[in-house]
Short mmCIF file of C-alpha atoms and ligand atoms in Angstrom, two decimals:
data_model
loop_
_atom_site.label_atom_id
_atom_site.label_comp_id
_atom_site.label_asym_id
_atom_site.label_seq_id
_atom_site.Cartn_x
_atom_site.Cartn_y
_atom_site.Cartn_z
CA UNK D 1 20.38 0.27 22.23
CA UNK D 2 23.96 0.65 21.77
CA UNK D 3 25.41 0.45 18.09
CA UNK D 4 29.04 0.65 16.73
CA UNK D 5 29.77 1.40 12.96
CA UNK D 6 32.38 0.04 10.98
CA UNK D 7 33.29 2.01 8.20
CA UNK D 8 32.88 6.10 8.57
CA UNK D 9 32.08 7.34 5.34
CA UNK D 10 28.16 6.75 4.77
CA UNK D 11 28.89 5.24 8.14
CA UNK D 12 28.99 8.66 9.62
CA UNK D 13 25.97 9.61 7.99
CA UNK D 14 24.01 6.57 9.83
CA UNK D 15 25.82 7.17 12.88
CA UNK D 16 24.46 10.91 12.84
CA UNK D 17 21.24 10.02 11.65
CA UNK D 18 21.12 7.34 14.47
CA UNK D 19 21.69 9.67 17.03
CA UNK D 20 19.13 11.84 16.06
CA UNK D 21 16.70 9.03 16.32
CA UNK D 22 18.07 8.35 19.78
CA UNK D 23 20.01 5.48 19.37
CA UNK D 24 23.34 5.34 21.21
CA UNK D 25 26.09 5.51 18.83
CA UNK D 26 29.09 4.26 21.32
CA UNK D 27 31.72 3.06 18.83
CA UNK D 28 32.90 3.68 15.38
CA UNK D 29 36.01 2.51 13.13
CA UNK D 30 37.80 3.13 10.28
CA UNK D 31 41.38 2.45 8.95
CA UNK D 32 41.60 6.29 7.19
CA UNK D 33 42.97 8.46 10.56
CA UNK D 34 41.10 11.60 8.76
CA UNK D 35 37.99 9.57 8.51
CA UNK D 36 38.20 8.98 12.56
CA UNK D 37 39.16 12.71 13.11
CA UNK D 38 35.98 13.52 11.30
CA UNK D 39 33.93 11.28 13.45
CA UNK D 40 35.33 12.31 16.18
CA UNK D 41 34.12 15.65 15.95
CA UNK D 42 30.45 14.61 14.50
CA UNK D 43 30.12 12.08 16.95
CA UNK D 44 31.50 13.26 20.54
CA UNK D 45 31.91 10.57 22.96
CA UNK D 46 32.25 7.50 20.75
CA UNK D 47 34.88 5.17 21.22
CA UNK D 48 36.99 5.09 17.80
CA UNK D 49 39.10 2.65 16.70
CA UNK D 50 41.45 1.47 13.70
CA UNK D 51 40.84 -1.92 13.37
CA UNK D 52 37.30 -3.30 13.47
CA UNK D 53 37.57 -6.25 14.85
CA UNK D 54 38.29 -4.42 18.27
CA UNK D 55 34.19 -3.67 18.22
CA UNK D 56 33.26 -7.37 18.68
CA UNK D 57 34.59 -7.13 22.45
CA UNK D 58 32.44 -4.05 23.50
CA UNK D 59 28.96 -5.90 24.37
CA UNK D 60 27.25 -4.11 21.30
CA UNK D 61 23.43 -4.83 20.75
CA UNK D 62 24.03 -4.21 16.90
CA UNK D 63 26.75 -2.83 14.30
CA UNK D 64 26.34 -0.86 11.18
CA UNK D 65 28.35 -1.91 8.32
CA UNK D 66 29.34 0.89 6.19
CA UNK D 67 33.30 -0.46 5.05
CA UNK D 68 33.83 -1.43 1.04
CA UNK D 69 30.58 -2.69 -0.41
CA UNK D 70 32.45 -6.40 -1.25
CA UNK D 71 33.78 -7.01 1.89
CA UNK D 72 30.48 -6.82 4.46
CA UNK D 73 29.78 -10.62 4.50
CA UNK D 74 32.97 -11.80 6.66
CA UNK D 75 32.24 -8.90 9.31
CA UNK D 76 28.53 -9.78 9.42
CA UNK D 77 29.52 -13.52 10.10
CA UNK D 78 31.46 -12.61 12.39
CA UNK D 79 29.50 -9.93 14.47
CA UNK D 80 26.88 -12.35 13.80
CA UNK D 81 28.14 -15.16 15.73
CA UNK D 82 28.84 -12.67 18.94
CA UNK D 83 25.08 -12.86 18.87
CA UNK D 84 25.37 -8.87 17.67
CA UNK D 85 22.44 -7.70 15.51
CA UNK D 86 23.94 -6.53 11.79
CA UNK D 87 22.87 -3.87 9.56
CA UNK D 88 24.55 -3.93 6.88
CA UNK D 89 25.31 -1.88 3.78
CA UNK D 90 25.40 -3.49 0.03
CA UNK D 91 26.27 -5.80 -1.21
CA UNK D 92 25.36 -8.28 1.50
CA UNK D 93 27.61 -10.80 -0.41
CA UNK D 94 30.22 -10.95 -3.19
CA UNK D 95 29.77 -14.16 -4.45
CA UNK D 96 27.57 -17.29 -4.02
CA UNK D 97 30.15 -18.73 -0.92
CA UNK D 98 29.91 -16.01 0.45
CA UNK D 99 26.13 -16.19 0.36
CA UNK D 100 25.86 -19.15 1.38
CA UNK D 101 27.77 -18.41 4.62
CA UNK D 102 26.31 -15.76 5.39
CA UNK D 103 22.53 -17.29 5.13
CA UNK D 104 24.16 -20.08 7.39
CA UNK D 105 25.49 -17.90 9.95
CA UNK D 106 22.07 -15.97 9.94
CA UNK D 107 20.35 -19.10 10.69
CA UNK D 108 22.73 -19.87 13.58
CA UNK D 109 22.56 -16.58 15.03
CA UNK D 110 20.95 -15.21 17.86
CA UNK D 111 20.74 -12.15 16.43
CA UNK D 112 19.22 -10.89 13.30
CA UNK D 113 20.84 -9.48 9.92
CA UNK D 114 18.81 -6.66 8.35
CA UNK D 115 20.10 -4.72 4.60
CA UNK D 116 20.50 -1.21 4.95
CA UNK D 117 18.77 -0.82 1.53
CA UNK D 118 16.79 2.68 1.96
CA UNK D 119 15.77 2.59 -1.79
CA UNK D 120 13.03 0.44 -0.34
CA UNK D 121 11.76 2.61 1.55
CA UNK D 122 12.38 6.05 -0.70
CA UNK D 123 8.59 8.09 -0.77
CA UNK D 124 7.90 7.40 -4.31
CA UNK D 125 8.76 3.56 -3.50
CA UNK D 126 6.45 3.43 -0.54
CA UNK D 127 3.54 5.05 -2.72
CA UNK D 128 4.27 2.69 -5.16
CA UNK D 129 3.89 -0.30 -3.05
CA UNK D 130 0.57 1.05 -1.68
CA UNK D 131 -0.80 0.66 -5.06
CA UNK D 132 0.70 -2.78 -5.92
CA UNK D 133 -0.33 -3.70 -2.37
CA UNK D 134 -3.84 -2.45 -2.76
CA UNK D 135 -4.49 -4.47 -5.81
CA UNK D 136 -4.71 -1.09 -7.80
CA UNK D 137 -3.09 -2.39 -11.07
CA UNK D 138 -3.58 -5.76 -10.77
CA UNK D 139 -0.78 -8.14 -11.28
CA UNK D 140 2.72 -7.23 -11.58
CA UNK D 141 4.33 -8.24 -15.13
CA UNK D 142 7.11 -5.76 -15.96
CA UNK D 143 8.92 -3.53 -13.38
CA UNK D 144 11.79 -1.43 -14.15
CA UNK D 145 14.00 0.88 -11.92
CA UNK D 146 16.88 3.34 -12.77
CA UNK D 147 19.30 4.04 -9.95
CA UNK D 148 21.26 6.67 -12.49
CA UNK D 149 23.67 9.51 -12.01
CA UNK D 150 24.16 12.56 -15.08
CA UNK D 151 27.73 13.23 -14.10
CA UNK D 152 30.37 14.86 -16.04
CA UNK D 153 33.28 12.13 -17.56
CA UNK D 154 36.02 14.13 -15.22
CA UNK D 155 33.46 13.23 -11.92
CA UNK D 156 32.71 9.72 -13.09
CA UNK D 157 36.52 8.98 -13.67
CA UNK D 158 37.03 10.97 -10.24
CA UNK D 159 34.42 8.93 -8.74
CA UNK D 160 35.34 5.11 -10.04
CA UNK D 161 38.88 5.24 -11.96
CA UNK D 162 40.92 3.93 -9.19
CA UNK D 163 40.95 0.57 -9.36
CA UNK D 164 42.42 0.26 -5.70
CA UNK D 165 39.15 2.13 -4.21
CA UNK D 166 35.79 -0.55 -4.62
CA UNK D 167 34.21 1.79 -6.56
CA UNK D 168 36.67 1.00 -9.38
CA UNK D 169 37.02 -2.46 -8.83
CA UNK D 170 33.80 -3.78 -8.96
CA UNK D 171 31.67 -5.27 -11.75
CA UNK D 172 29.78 -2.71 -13.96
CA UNK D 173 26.82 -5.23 -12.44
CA UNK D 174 27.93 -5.25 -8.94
CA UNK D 175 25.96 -2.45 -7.72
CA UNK D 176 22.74 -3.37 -8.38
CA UNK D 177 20.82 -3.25 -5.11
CA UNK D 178 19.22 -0.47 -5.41
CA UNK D 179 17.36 -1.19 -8.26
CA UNK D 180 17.09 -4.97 -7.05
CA UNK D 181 16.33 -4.37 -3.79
CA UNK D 182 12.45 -2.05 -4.87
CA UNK D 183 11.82 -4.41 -7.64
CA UNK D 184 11.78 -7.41 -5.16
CA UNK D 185 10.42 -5.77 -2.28
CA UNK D 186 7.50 -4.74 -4.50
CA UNK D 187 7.15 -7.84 -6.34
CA UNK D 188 7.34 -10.43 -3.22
CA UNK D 189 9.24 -12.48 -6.11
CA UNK D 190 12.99 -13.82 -6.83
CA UNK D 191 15.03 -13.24 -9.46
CA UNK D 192 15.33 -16.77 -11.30
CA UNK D 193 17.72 -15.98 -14.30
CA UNK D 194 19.91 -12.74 -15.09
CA UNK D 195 21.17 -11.55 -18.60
CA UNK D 196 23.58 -8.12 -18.40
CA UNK D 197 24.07 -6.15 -21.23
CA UNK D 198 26.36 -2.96 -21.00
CA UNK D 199 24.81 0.00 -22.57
CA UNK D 200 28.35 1.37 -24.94
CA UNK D 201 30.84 -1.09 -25.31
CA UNK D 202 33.14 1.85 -26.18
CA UNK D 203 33.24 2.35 -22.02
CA UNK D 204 32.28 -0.59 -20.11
CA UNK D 205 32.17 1.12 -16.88
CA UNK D 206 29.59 3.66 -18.22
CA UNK D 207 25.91 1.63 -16.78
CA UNK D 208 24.92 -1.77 -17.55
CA UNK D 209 20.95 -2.93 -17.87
CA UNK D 210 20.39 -5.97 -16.21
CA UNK D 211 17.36 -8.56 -17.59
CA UNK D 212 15.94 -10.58 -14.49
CA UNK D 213 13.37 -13.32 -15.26
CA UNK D 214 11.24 -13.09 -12.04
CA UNK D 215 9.40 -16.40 -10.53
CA UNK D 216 5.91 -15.17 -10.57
CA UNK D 217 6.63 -15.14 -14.52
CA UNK D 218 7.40 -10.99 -14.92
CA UNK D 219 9.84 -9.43 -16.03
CA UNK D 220 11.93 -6.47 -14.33
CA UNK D 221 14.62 -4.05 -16.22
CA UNK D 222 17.30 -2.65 -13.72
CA UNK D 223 19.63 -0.06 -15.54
CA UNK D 224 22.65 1.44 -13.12
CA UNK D 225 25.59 3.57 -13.01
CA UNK D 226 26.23 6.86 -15.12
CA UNK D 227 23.70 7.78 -17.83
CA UNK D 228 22.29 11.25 -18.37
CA UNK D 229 19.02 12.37 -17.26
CA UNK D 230 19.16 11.79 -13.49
CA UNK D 231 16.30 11.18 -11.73
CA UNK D 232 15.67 13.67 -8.84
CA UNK D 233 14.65 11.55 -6.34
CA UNK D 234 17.78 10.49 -5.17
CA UNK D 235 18.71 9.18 -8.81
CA UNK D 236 16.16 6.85 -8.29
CA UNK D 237 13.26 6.05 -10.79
CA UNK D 238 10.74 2.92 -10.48
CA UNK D 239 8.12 1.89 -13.09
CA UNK D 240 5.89 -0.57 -12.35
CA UNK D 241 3.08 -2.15 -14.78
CA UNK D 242 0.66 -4.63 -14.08
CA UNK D 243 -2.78 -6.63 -15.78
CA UNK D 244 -4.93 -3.13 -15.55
CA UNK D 245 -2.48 -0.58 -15.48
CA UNK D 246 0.60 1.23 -14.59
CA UNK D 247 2.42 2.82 -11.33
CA UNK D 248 5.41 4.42 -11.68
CA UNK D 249 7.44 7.75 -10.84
CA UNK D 250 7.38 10.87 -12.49
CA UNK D 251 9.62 11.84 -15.00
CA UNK D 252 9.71 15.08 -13.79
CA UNK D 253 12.29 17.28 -11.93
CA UNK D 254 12.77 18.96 -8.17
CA UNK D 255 10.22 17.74 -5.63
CA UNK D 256 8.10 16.49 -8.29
CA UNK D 257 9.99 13.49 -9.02
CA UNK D 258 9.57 11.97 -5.61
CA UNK D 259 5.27 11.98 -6.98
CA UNK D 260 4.01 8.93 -8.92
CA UNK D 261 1.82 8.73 -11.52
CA UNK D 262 -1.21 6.04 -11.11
CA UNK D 263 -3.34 4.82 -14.23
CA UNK D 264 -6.19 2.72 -14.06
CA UNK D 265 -7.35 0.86 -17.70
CA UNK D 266 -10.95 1.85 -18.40
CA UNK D 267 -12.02 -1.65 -19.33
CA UNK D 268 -11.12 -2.63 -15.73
CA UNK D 269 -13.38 -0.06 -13.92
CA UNK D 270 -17.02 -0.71 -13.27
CA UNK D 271 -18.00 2.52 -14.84
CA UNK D 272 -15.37 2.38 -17.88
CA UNK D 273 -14.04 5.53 -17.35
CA UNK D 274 -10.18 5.45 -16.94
CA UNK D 275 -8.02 6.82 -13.97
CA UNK D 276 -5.06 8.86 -14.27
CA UNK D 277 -4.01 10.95 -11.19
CA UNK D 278 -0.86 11.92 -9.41
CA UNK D 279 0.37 11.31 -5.79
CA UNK D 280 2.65 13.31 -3.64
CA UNK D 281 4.76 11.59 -0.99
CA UNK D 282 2.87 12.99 2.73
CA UNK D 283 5.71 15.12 4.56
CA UNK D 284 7.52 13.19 6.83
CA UNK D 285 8.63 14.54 10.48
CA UNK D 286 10.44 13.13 13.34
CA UNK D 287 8.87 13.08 16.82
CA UNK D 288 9.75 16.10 17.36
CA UNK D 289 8.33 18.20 14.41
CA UNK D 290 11.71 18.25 12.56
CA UNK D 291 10.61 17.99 8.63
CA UNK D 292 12.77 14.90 7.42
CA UNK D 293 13.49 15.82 3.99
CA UNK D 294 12.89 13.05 0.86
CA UNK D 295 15.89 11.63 0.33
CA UNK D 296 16.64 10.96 4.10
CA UNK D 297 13.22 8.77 4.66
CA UNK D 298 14.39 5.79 3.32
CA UNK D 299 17.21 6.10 5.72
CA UNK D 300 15.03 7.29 8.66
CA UNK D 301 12.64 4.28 7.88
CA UNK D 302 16.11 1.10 8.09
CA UNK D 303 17.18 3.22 11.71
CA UNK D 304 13.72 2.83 12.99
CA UNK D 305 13.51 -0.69 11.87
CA UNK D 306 16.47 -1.58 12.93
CA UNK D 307 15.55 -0.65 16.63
CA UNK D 308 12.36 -2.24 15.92
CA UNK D 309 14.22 -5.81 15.11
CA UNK D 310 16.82 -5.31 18.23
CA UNK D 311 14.94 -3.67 20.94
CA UNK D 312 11.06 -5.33 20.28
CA UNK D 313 12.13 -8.58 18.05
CA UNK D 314 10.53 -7.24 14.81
CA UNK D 315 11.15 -8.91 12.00
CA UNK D 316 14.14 -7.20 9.64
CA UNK D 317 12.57 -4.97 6.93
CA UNK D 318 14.72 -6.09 4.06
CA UNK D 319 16.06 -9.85 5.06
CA UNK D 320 19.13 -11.59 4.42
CA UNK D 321 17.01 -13.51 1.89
CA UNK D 322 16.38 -11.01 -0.37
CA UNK D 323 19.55 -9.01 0.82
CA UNK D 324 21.35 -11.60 -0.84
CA UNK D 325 19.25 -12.18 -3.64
CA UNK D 326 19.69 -8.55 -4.89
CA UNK D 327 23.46 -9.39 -4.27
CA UNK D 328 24.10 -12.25 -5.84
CA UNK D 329 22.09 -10.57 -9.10
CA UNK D 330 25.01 -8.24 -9.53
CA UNK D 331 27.22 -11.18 -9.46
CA UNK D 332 25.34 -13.12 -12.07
CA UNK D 333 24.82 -10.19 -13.94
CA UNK D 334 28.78 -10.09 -14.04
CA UNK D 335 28.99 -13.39 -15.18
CA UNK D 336 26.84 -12.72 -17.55
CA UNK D 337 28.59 -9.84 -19.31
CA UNK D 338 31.88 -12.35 -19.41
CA UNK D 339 29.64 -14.62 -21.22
CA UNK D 340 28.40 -12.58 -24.10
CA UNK D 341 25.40 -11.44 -22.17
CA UNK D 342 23.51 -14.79 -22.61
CA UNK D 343 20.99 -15.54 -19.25
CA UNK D 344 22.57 -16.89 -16.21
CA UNK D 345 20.53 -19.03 -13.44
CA UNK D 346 20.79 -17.53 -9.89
CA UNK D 347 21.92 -20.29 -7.69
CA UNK D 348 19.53 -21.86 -5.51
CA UNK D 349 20.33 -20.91 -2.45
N1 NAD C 1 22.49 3.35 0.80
C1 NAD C 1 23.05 4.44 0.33
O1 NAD C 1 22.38 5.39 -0.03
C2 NAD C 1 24.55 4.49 0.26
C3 NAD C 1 25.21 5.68 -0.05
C4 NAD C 1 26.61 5.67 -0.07
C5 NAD C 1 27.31 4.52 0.23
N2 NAD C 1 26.63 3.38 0.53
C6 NAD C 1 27.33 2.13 0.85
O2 NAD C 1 28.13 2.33 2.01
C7 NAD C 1 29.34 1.59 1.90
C8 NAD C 1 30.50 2.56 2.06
O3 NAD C 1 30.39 3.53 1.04
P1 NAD C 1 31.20 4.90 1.12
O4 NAD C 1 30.70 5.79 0.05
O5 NAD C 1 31.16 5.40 2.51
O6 NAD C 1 32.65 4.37 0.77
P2 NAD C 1 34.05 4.98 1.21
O7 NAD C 1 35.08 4.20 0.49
O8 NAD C 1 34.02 6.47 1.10
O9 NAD C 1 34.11 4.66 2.78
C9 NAD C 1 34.31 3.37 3.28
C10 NAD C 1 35.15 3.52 4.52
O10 NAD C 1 35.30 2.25 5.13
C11 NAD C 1 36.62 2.16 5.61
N3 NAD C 1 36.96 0.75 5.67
C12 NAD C 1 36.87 -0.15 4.68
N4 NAD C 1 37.25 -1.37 5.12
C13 NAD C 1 37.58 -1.22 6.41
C14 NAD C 1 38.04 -2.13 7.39
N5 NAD C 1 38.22 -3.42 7.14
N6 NAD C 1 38.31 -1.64 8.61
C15 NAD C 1 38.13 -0.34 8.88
N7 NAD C 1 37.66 0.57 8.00
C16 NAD C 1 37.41 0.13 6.77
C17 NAD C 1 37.47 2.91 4.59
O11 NAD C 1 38.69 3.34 5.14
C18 NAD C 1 36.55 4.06 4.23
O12 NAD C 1 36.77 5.20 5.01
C19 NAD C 1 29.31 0.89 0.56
O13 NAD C 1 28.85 -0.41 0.73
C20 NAD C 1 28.30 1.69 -0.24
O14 NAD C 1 27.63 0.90 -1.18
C21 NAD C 1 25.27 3.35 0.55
#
């Protein structure tokens, strides 16, 4: 399978994990010349190039799309319609157009669009879905996830006050996917109606909590961006409570934070006694014995399925349905905010 990567910052990380996994890396772009002089050293061989529309002519099976996180939908379209498999980075779209064209040129496609959303697939996730999956606490009625960093004001300012770079220009909303993205994948449900609230109106930028009405009825909680107290697992935290009980990761730090904590109601067990325990994450190793450490799996696990979807027609682990539904959350979530943080309808799409 032969992959080029647009965009060579996280890109480069995919394209080196992709390699690992044995999947032939043969292109890569960026419009930063230092950005190509790194890959070019980290990824010997590949054909780099300045301008990314030069990748649609080189018979790719499938791209990665690692540019700005509002600007994926026009390449996707158009790698799309080359009949080129897409994985692509958030946000799948920036606005409901945009969503809308991209869901159209999905359907038109030959190939197949899969999000590059490794929260799903983070260990503590996974054990989480085991026990919504297994019926363990019943049904799901409030979820919440954190996807928070405890930086220093100096690194957040470093990190988002440019406005030129997208990480200063987006919504305080905007990058909500990977919070969205768990809370639908365990769920099964879509978001129906969004109301964003930021947490100090002294900084806006600071985090925002996002209210999403779910259609089974539920209720999730999504807070984002820079609060203290980071979460360990890859600043990463997901609660999930249902009829007869709760699943949800540990508040704990180090390794320990990838390990969820499972509780069983007594009045729902046969033998009224309650359950409380703990589960680890199993160790995860590549085929060849190589330890894969926590906060890689998620990434390990989109890679695999991505060469599941192009090379054996598997379906995409994380859709352009939801991809876009997560998306398009952000952007309501936005809207929103502008409107005094009263509930906004997603579109129906
Ligand atoms: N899933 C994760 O864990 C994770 C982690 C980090 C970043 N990301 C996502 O990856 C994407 C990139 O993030 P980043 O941190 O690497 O950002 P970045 O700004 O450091 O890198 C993006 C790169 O894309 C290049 N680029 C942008 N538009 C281009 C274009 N039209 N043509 C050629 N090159 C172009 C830029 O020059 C830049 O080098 C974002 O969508 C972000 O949300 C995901």
């Amino acid at each position: 399978m032969r992959i080029g990567v647009v965009g060579l910052g996280m890109g480069l990380y995919l394209a080196s994990w992709s390699r690992r996994l044995g999947i032939d890396v043969v292109a890569g772009c960026d419009r930063d010349a230092q950005r190509r002089t790194d890959a070019a050293a980290a990824l010997p061989g590949a054909d780099l190039h300045e301008d990314w529309t030069a990748l649609l002519d080189l018979d790719l099976d499938g791209v990665v799309l690692a540019n700005d996180f509002d600007e994926h939908a026009p390449l996707a379209i158009a790698f799309l319609d080359r009949g080129v498999h897409v994985l692509s980075e958030a946000a799948a779209c920036a606005d409901e157009d945009q969503a809308k064209a991209l869901l159209a040129a999905e359907r038109r496609s030959t190939a197949t669009y899969s999000f590059a959303e490794n929260y799903v697939f983070h260990p503590h996730v996974e054990l989480l879905r085991a026990a919504v999956d297994n019926r363990e606490i019943g049904r799901v009625t409030l979820i919440e996830a954190d996807y928070l960093h405890g930086m220093s004001p100096e690194d957040v300012a470093g990190l988002i006050g440019d406005p030129a770079h997208w990480r200063g220009r987006i919504a305080p909303t905007a990058y909500c996917t990977h919070t969205l993205s768990p809370i639908l994948a365990l769920t099964g449900e879509q978001p129906t109606e969004v109301s964003a609230f930021l947490v100090d109106t002294t900084d806006a930028r600071t985090a925002a909590v996002l209210v999403v009405r779910l259609s089974g009825g539920g209720l999730a909680i999504a807070r984002h961006g820079f609060l203290q107290g980071e979460p360990d697992s890859h600043w990463s935290w997901v609660s999930v409570r249902g009829s007869e009980g709760i699943a949800e990761s540990l508040r704990a730090p180090g390794e320990r934070a990838w390990s969820v904590r499972v509780r069983k109601e007594a009045w729902t067990a046969p033998d009224g006694v309650v359950r409380d325990e703990e589960r680890a994450p199993k160790a995860v190793t590549l085929p060849d014995g190589t330890p894969v450490e926590p906060k890689a799996v998620g990434t390990v696990r989109i890679l695999e399925g991505f060469r599941a979807t192009v090379e054996h027609g598997a379906a995409p682990l994380v859709p352009v349905g939801p991809a876009v539904a997560a998306s398009l959350v952000g952007v309501a979530g936005a809207r929103s905010l502008r409107e005094g943080s009263r509930p906004v309808r997603m579109p129906e799409l």
